Amino acid sequence: MASSLRGEVVRLYKNLLYLGREYPKGADYFRSRLKAAFLRHKDEKDPEKIKQLIARGEFVIKELEALYFLRKYRAMKQRYYSDDK
């Protein structure tokens, strides 16, 4: 694997690990799934395939951020608006 791709993969792993701290099913669950996903593709040598996997990881980051923003929005909405209609 080229060193530039290796750096991207390591950065992606660290970002996902950081985002996984607040995962709804727990940080340990997320960490074990993340590790398994990265170990499943550890022997990949094709740069194009690696770039596709990095793109999928970045998509997962966006999905996690959306999940966390939605959770935060729902909590704020529940806190400041009552359900009385």
CSV table of C-alpha atoms in Angstrom, one decimal:
chain,number,residue,atom,x,y,z
A,1,MET,CA,0.0,0.0,0.0
A,2,ALA,CA,1.4,3.4,-0.9
A,3,SER,CA,2.3,5.5,2.1
A,4,SER,CA,-0.2,8.3,1.2
A,5,LEU,CA,-3.0,5.7,1.2
A,6,ARG,CA,-1.7,4.3,4.4
A,7,GLY,CA,-1.9,7.7,6.1
A,8,GLU,CA,-5.5,8.1,4.8
A,9,VAL,CA,-6.5,4.7,6.2
A,10,VAL,CA,-5.0,5.5,9.6
A,11,ARG,CA,-6.6,8.9,9.7
A,12,LEU,CA,-10.0,7.3,8.7
A,13,TYR,CA,-9.6,4.7,11.4
A,14,LYS,CA,-8.8,7.3,14.1
A,15,ASN,CA,-11.8,9.5,13.0
A,16,LEU,CA,-14.2,6.5,13.1
A,17,LEU,CA,-12.8,5.4,16.4
A,18,TYR,CA,-13.4,9.0,17.8
A,19,LEU,CA,-16.9,9.2,16.4
A,20,GLY,CA,-17.7,5.7,17.8
A,21,ARG,CA,-17.4,6.9,21.4
A,22,GLU,CA,-21.1,8.1,21.4
A,23,TYR,CA,-22.5,5.3,19.3
A,24,PRO,CA,-26.0,4.3,20.5
A,25,LYS,CA,-25.1,0.6,21.0
A,26,GLY,CA,-22.0,1.5,22.9
A,27,ALA,CA,-18.4,2.3,22.2
A,28,ASP,CA,-17.2,-1.3,22.7
A,29,TYR,CA,-19.7,-2.6,20.2
A,30,PHE,CA,-18.6,0.0,17.6
A,31,ARG,CA,-14.9,-0.5,18.3
A,32,SER,CA,-15.2,-4.3,17.8
A,33,ARG,CA,-17.2,-3.9,14.5
A,34,LEU,CA,-14.7,-1.2,13.3
A,35,LYS,CA,-11.7,-3.4,14.0
A,36,ALA,CA,-13.3,-6.4,12.3
A,37,ALA,CA,-14.1,-4.3,9.2
A,38,PHE,CA,-10.5,-3.0,8.9
A,39,LEU,CA,-9.0,-6.4,9.6
A,40,ARG,CA,-11.2,-7.9,6.9
A,41,HIS,CA,-9.5,-5.7,4.3
A,42,LYS,CA,-6.0,-5.6,5.7
A,43,ASP,CA,-4.4,-7.5,2.9
A,44,GLU,CA,-5.8,-5.3,0.1
A,45,LYS,CA,-3.1,-4.2,-2.3
A,46,ASP,CA,-5.0,-2.6,-5.2
A,47,PRO,CA,-4.9,1.2,-4.8
A,48,GLU,CA,-8.3,1.7,-6.6
A,49,LYS,CA,-10.0,-0.8,-4.2
A,50,ILE,CA,-8.4,0.9,-1.2
A,51,LYS,CA,-9.7,4.3,-2.5
A,52,GLN,CA,-13.2,2.8,-2.7
A,53,LEU,CA,-13.0,1.5,0.8
A,54,ILE,CA,-11.8,4.9,2.0
A,55,ALA,CA,-14.8,6.5,0.3
A,56,ARG,CA,-17.1,4.0,2.0
A,57,GLY,CA,-15.5,4.9,5.3
A,58,GLU,CA,-16.0,8.6,4.7
A,59,PHE,CA,-19.6,7.9,3.9
A,60,VAL,CA,-19.9,6.1,7.2
A,61,ILE,CA,-18.5,9.2,8.9
A,62,LYS,CA,-21.1,11.4,7.3
A,63,GLU,CA,-23.8,9.0,8.4
A,64,LEU,CA,-22.6,8.9,12.0
A,65,GLU,CA,-22.4,12.7,12.1
A,66,ALA,CA,-26.0,12.9,10.8
A,67,LEU,CA,-27.1,10.4,13.4
A,68,TYR,CA,-25.5,12.4,16.2
A,69,PHE,CA,-26.9,15.7,15.0
A,70,LEU,CA,-30.4,14.2,14.7
A,71,ARG,CA,-30.1,12.9,18.3
A,72,LYS,CA,-29.0,16.3,19.5
A,73,TYR,CA,-31.8,18.0,17.7
A,74,ARG,CA,-34.4,15.6,19.1
A,75,ALA,CA,-33.0,16.2,22.6
A,76,MET,CA,-33.2,19.9,22.3
A,77,LYS,CA,-36.7,19.8,20.8
A,78,GLN,CA,-37.9,17.6,23.6
A,79,ARG,CA,-36.3,19.9,26.2
A,80,TYR,CA,-37.8,23.2,24.8
A,81,TYR,CA,-41.1,22.2,23.3
A,82,SER,CA,-43.8,20.3,25.0
A,83,ASP,CA,-46.0,17.8,23.1
A,84,ASP,CA,-49.2,19.6,24.2
A,85,LYS,CA,-51.2,20.5,21.1
